[in-house]
Amino acid sequence: MRFSGLRVLKEGLTGNRGWTPHWRDPEPKSEYDIIIIGGGGHGLSTAYYLARTHGLRNIAVLEKGYIGGGNVGRNTTIVRANYFLPGNSEFYSHSLKLWEGLEQDLNYNVMHSQRGIINLFHSDGQRDAAARRGNAMINQGDDAVLLDRDGVRRFAPYLDFDNLRFPIYGGLYHKRGGTARHDAVAWGYARGADSRGVDLIQNCEVTGIDIEGGAVRGVQTTRGAIRAGKVGIVVAGRSSQVAAMAGMRLPVESHVLQAFVTEGLKPVIDQVITFGMGHFYISQSDKGGLVFGGDIDMYASYAARGNLPAVEHVMEAGMTLMPMIGKAKVLRSWGGIMDMTPDGSPVIDQTGIDGLFLNCGWNYGGFKAVPASGDCFAHLIATGRPHPTATGFRLDRFRTGHGILDEEGTGAQHNLH
Amino acid sequence: MRITCPICGERDRREFYYRGAALDRPDPETGQEAWGDYVYLRDNPAGRTRDLWYHEAGCGSWLVVERDTVSHSVLDVALALDADA
């Protein structure tokens, strides 16, 4: 079924009776060429690009819950390419380009909205850092504009520019950044993969990985054993547990990151705004809710819910930056489990076990990476070589110390990102 | 989340700085592999874990806290000096 304006009109006039499920609900077969463990955004996009770009068909995605029920449906939906380090920069640039063609490619409305992102700065030093970052973004071929106070004021007059402690000096404006509808991204990739023959198997938890003679042979699941010569692990939040099934320990510590949404309001925040002196970022959904978040809770957790100190910090940061949101009622908050790596950058690599591939460690930046992560992981699985934009995401960079990707510059150590 | 400091008593989590997993420090001569594992690789359990916390806004002690990463319950707290970490 193809979506089009004409189709929407026709269905609207005939009682919307012609819509069909977006994907099948197949029984697992006993063998596939490739198994992707994890039906989140990255797993679905991996399966999609394996089918679309590499023409592979005999693929299963195994999801322990349901499609769209994990972190892909629990984030603040921000899409950007404002990275600085070689190794990260080209990858996120590649991802943003894929985002820009995604709706046409998937024939699915993911509500990708390039409304712009403004990263505020509050001191001369931060202005210099923003200018440097902006130059790196432009060198990568992406866009960045350094705004002064009046430049920011034109976009966001409601900010507390003269806050005594954290006055706003300006902002780095990334025009092609924005947001997307997170659920639709999962659904669009799921539909695209399914229509190319990929079996999406939900409620199917992997309980073991079969390895013989240093090569992967398949997986054990709650729905029986499934054989495959190639297996990809893409299970952010649970990476350590699944990797342990293959006898691996990862450079990952799991942390909870909370996010919040308010009641629906009239349009008031047109861009994505981030605070430079506290961890706070905010945008307004098309439904009107203010969607915002902050930092991780800062201790290892699998609870998928946070504690109040982090909530308090986020609310304080929001009130410091834009006091006007003080009367908005918070409707919901939620927590997602993040794979935190020592340098804050991900891993897309082989594992040392033949046929077993690993995609993990997205920290709190996985959503914007969904297209490129899938594209690059599919490339690695299909060809055995890293994609040109993802050569830096090596698993061994911590052991060797070579190629550490510490974007924040805080040091490659757990608990610093 | 509240942590019972052996010196100060039960205190709010905000008084403490979280450092990470409480691990045995390898012998200085064990080589790069062991040190790489110690610095970077983690068991990262979903369940019981032991980690290091610093009572920053209290007595300044380093604590080994045994807790559950799924329920957030704190099971046991000992001074790192005494713990066999």
mmCIF file of N, CA and C in Angstrom, chain A residues 164-230:
data_model
loop_
_atom_site.group_PDB
_atom_site.id
_atom_site.type_symbol
_atom_site.label_atom_id
_atom_site.label_comp_id
_atom_site.label_asym_id
_atom_site.label_seq_id
_atom_site.Cartn_x
_atom_site.Cartn_y
_atom_site.Cartn_z
ATOM 1 N N LEU A 164 20.624 37.343 35.747
ATOM 2 C CA LEU A 164 21.809 37.881 36.433
ATOM 3 C C LEU A 164 22.966 36.893 36.435
ATOM 4 N N ARG A 165 22.645 35.617 36.610
ATOM 5 C CA ARG A 165 23.710 34.624 36.708
ATOM 6 C C ARG A 165 24.155 34.132 35.340
ATOM 7 N N PHE A 166 23.196 33.914 34.443
ATOM 8 C CA PHE A 166 23.505 33.327 33.138
ATOM 9 C C PHE A 166 22.915 34.167 32.001
ATOM 10 N N PRO A 167 23.406 35.380 31.792
ATOM 11 C CA PRO A 167 22.882 36.187 30.691
ATOM 12 C C PRO A 167 23.156 35.500 29.344
ATOM 13 N N ILE A 168 22.280 35.747 28.379
ATOM 14 C CA ILE A 168 22.452 35.110 27.074
ATOM 15 C C ILE A 168 23.303 36.017 26.186
ATOM 16 N N TYR A 169 24.421 35.484 25.731
ATOM 17 C CA TYR A 169 25.319 36.245 24.861
ATOM 18 C C TYR A 169 24.981 36.030 23.377
ATOM 19 N N GLY A 170 24.388 34.908 23.074
ATOM 20 C CA GLY A 170 24.071 34.594 21.679
ATOM 21 C C GLY A 170 23.797 33.109 21.551
ATOM 22 N N GLY A 171 23.823 32.632 20.294
ATOM 23 C CA GLY A 171 23.548 31.212 20.090
ATOM 24 C C GLY A 171 24.124 30.726 18.773
ATOM 25 N N LEU A 172 24.373 29.445 18.702
ATOM 26 C CA LEU A 172 24.790 28.828 17.443
ATOM 27 C C LEU A 172 23.539 28.231 16.797
ATOM 28 N N TYR A 173 23.222 28.741 15.625
ATOM 29 C CA TYR A 173 21.973 28.379 14.953
ATOM 30 C C TYR A 173 22.264 27.348 13.862
ATOM 31 N N HIS A 174 21.643 26.204 13.988
ATOM 32 C CA HIS A 174 21.813 25.101 13.030
ATOM 33 C C HIS A 174 20.461 24.925 12.349
ATOM 34 N N LYS A 175 20.368 25.540 11.175
ATOM 35 C CA LYS A 175 19.061 25.686 10.514
ATOM 36 C C LYS A 175 18.464 24.349 10.078
ATOM 37 N N ARG A 176 19.319 23.416 9.689
ATOM 38 C CA ARG A 176 18.796 22.142 9.176
ATOM 39 C C ARG A 176 18.481 21.172 10.311
ATOM 40 N N GLY A 177 18.785 21.547 11.536
ATOM 41 C CA GLY A 177 18.398 20.702 12.659
ATOM 42 C C GLY A 177 16.913 20.840 12.927
ATOM 43 N N GLY A 178 16.392 19.965 13.773
ATOM 44 C CA GLY A 178 14.976 20.052 14.090
ATOM 45 C C GLY A 178 14.510 18.838 14.847
ATOM 46 N N THR A 179 13.321 18.377 14.509
ATOM 47 C CA THR A 179 12.737 17.236 15.199
ATOM 48 C C THR A 179 12.075 16.301 14.185
ATOM 49 N N ALA A 180 11.659 15.135 14.659
ATOM 50 C CA ALA A 180 10.870 14.206 13.850
ATOM 51 C C ALA A 180 9.926 13.472 14.795
ATOM 52 N N ARG A 181 8.886 12.902 14.225
ATOM 53 C CA ARG A 181 7.946 12.133 15.043
ATOM 54 C C ARG A 181 8.570 10.768 15.310
ATOM 55 N N HIS A 182 8.983 10.536 16.573
ATOM 56 C CA HIS A 182 9.800 9.346 16.842
ATOM 57 C C HIS A 182 9.087 8.028 16.533
ATOM 58 N N ASP A 183 7.820 7.916 16.924
ATOM 59 C CA ASP A 183 7.102 6.653 16.655
ATOM 60 C C ASP A 183 7.025 6.374 15.154
ATOM 61 N N ALA A 184 6.773 7.451 14.397
ATOM 62 C CA ALA A 184 6.622 7.272 12.953
ATOM 63 C C ALA A 184 7.920 6.804 12.313
ATOM 64 N N VAL A 185 9.041 7.173 12.910
ATOM 65 C CA VAL A 185 10.330 6.717 12.374
ATOM 66 C C VAL A 185 10.432 5.190 12.519
ATOM 67 N N ALA A 186 10.037 4.702 13.699
ATOM 68 C CA ALA A 186 10.041 3.248 13.906
ATOM 69 C C ALA A 186 9.058 2.576 12.953
ATOM 70 N N TRP A 187 7.853 3.130 12.873
ATOM 71 C CA TRP A 187 6.833 2.510 12.030
ATOM 72 C C TRP A 187 7.226 2.544 10.544
ATOM 73 N N GLY A 188 7.801 3.668 10.132
ATOM 74 C CA GLY A 188 8.180 3.809 8.727
ATOM 75 C C GLY A 188 9.261 2.812 8.332
ATOM 76 N N TYR A 189 10.269 2.683 9.185
ATOM 77 C CA TYR A 189 11.329 1.712 8.895
ATOM 78 C C TYR A 189 10.795 0.281 8.987
ATOM 79 N N ALA A 190 9.921 0.026 9.954
ATOM 80 C CA ALA A 190 9.350 -1.321 10.091
ATOM 81 C C ALA A 190 8.568 -1.680 8.828
ATOM 82 N N ARG A 191 7.758 -0.750 8.381
ATOM 83 C CA ARG A 191 6.952 -1.002 7.183
ATOM 84 C C ARG A 191 7.845 -1.203 5.959
ATOM 85 N N GLY A 192 8.891 -0.341 5.858
ATOM 86 C CA GLY A 192 9.796 -0.446 4.712
ATOM 87 C C GLY A 192 10.545 -1.770 4.696
ATOM 88 N N ALA A 193 10.979 -2.219 5.879
ATOM 89 C CA ALA A 193 11.707 -3.490 5.949
ATOM 90 C C ALA A 193 10.761 -4.653 5.650
ATOM 91 N N ASP A 194 9.589 -4.608 6.259
ATOM 92 C CA ASP A 194 8.606 -5.680 6.068
ATOM 93 C C ASP A 194 8.220 -5.818 4.602
ATOM 94 N N SER A 195 8.018 -4.705 3.944
ATOM 95 C CA SER A 195 7.568 -4.775 2.552
ATOM 96 C C SER A 195 8.664 -5.322 1.646
ATOM 97 N N ARG A 196 9.908 -5.327 2.131
ATOM 98 C CA ARG A 196 11.006 -5.913 1.351
ATOM 99 C C ARG A 196 11.324 -7.329 1.829
ATOM 100 N N GLY A 197 10.420 -7.905 2.589
ATOM 101 C CA GLY A 197 10.553 -9.320 2.932
ATOM 102 C C GLY A 197 11.179 -9.619 4.279
ATOM 103 N N VAL A 198 11.566 -8.577 5.028
ATOM 104 C CA VAL A 198 12.156 -8.809 6.350
ATOM 105 C C VAL A 198 11.056 -9.272 7.316
ATOM 106 N N ASP A 199 11.325 -10.334 8.073
ATOM 107 C CA ASP A 199 10.372 -10.784 9.095
ATOM 108 C C ASP A 199 10.616 -10.009 10.389
ATOM 109 N N LEU A 200 9.620 -9.266 10.831
ATOM 110 C CA LEU A 200 9.704 -8.566 12.109
ATOM 111 C C LEU A 200 8.991 -9.426 13.139
ATOM 112 N N ILE A 201 9.772 -9.964 14.078
ATOM 113 C CA ILE A 201 9.198 -10.925 15.023
ATOM 114 C C ILE A 201 9.177 -10.285 16.408
ATOM 115 N N GLN A 202 7.987 -9.947 16.853
ATOM 116 C CA GLN A 202 7.830 -9.272 18.140
ATOM 117 C C GLN A 202 7.579 -10.296 19.243
ATOM 118 N N ASN A 203 7.686 -9.846 20.494
ATOM 119 C CA ASN A 203 7.541 -10.739 21.647
ATOM 120 C C ASN A 203 8.460 -11.948 21.528
ATOM 121 N N CYS A 204 9.657 -11.703 21.078
ATOM 122 C CA CYS A 204 10.622 -12.787 20.867
ATOM 123 C C CYS A 204 11.952 -12.357 21.484
ATOM 124 N N GLU A 205 12.183 -12.794 22.711
ATOM 125 C CA GLU A 205 13.387 -12.369 23.421
ATOM 126 C C GLU A 205 14.525 -13.349 23.175
ATOM 127 N N VAL A 206 15.679 -12.815 22.834
ATOM 128 C CA VAL A 206 16.859 -13.656 22.655
ATOM 129 C C VAL A 206 17.395 -14.041 24.034
ATOM 130 N N THR A 207 17.616 -15.337 24.242
ATOM 131 C CA THR A 207 18.091 -15.824 25.542
ATOM 132 C C THR A 207 19.493 -16.417 25.470
ATOM 133 N N GLY A 208 19.989 -16.587 24.254
ATOM 134 C CA GLY A 208 21.337 -17.121 24.110
ATOM 135 C C GLY A 208 21.841 -16.910 22.693
ATOM 136 N N ILE A 209 23.165 -16.867 22.556
ATOM 137 C CA ILE A 209 23.767 -16.745 21.236
ATOM 138 C C ILE A 209 24.637 -17.982 21.035
ATOM 139 N N ASP A 210 24.376 -18.704 19.955
ATOM 140 C CA ASP A 210 25.109 -19.947 19.703
ATOM 141 C C ASP A 210 26.384 -19.653 18.928
ATOM 142 N N ILE A 211 27.499 -20.064 19.529
ATOM 143 C CA ILE A 211 28.796 -19.838 18.898
ATOM 144 C C ILE A 211 29.542 -21.174 18.867
ATOM 145 N N GLU A 212 30.040 -21.519 17.678
ATOM 146 C CA GLU A 212 30.823 -22.753 17.547
ATOM 147 C C GLU A 212 32.100 -22.448 16.794
ATOM 148 N N GLY A 213 33.206 -22.868 17.338
ATOM 149 C CA GLY A 213 34.499 -22.677 16.665
ATOM 150 C C GLY A 213 34.768 -21.225 16.314
ATOM 151 N N GLY A 214 34.374 -20.317 17.193
ATOM 152 C CA GLY A 214 34.661 -18.898 16.953
ATOM 153 C C GLY A 214 33.753 -18.242 15.940
ATOM 154 N N ALA A 215 32.670 -18.924 15.562
ATOM 155 C CA ALA A 215 31.737 -18.334 14.593
ATOM 156 C C ALA A 215 30.314 -18.458 15.121
ATOM 157 N N VAL A 216 29.498 -17.468 14.817
ATOM 158 C CA VAL A 216 28.125 -17.477 15.292
ATOM 159 C C VAL A 216 27.292 -18.432 14.423
ATOM 160 N N ARG A 217 26.402 -19.184 15.080
ATOM 161 C CA ARG A 217 25.577 -20.155 14.352
ATOM 162 C C ARG A 217 24.092 -19.843 14.439
ATOM 163 N N GLY A 218 23.716 -18.965 15.377
ATOM 164 C CA GLY A 218 22.302 -18.651 15.539
ATOM 165 C C GLY A 218 22.028 -18.173 16.943
ATOM 166 N N VAL A 219 20.737 -18.105 17.271
ATOM 167 C CA VAL A 219 20.359 -17.624 18.609
ATOM 168 C C VAL A 219 19.284 -18.534 19.205
ATOM 169 N N GLN A 220 19.226 -18.519 20.522
ATOM 170 C CA GLN A 220 18.126 -19.146 21.252
ATOM 171 C C GLN A 220 17.145 -18.039 21.630
ATOM 172 N N THR A 221 15.863 -18.310 21.500
ATOM 173 C CA THR A 221 14.882 -17.281 21.836
ATOM 174 C C THR A 221 13.735 -17.898 22.624
ATOM 175 N N THR A 222 12.877 -17.028 23.146
ATOM 176 C CA THR A 222 11.687 -17.499 23.850
ATOM 177 C C THR A 222 10.692 -18.133 22.883
ATOM 178 N N ARG A 223 10.958 -18.012 21.573
ATOM 179 C CA ARG A 223 10.110 -18.673 20.586
ATOM 180 C C ARG A 223 10.913 -19.717 19.810
ATOM 181 N N GLY A 224 11.928 -20.277 20.466
ATOM 182 C CA GLY A 224 12.675 -21.375 19.845
ATOM 183 C C GLY A 224 14.011 -20.945 19.283
ATOM 184 N N ALA A 225 14.808 -21.925 18.881
ATOM 185 C CA ALA A 225 16.127 -21.656 18.316
ATOM 186 C C ALA A 225 15.981 -21.200 16.869
ATOM 187 N N ILE A 226 16.816 -20.255 16.472
ATOM 188 C CA ILE A 226 16.818 -19.774 15.091
ATOM 189 C C ILE A 226 18.264 -19.734 14.623
ATOM 190 N N ARG A 227 18.537 -20.385 13.493
ATOM 191 C CA ARG A 227 19.900 -20.417 12.979
ATOM 192 C C ARG A 227 20.155 -19.224 12.057
ATOM 193 N N ALA A 228 21.392 -18.760 12.054
ATOM 194 C CA ALA A 228 21.797 -17.707 11.132
ATOM 195 C C ALA A 228 23.308 -17.624 11.116
ATOM 196 N N GLY A 229 23.845 -17.305 9.954
ATOM 197 C CA GLY A 229 25.297 -17.177 9.812
ATOM 198 C C GLY A 229 25.803 -15.802 10.225
ATOM 199 N N LYS A 230 24.874 -14.836 10.242
ATOM 200 C CA LYS A 230 25.254 -13.486 10.666
ATOM 201 C C LYS A 230 24.229 -12.978 11.668
#
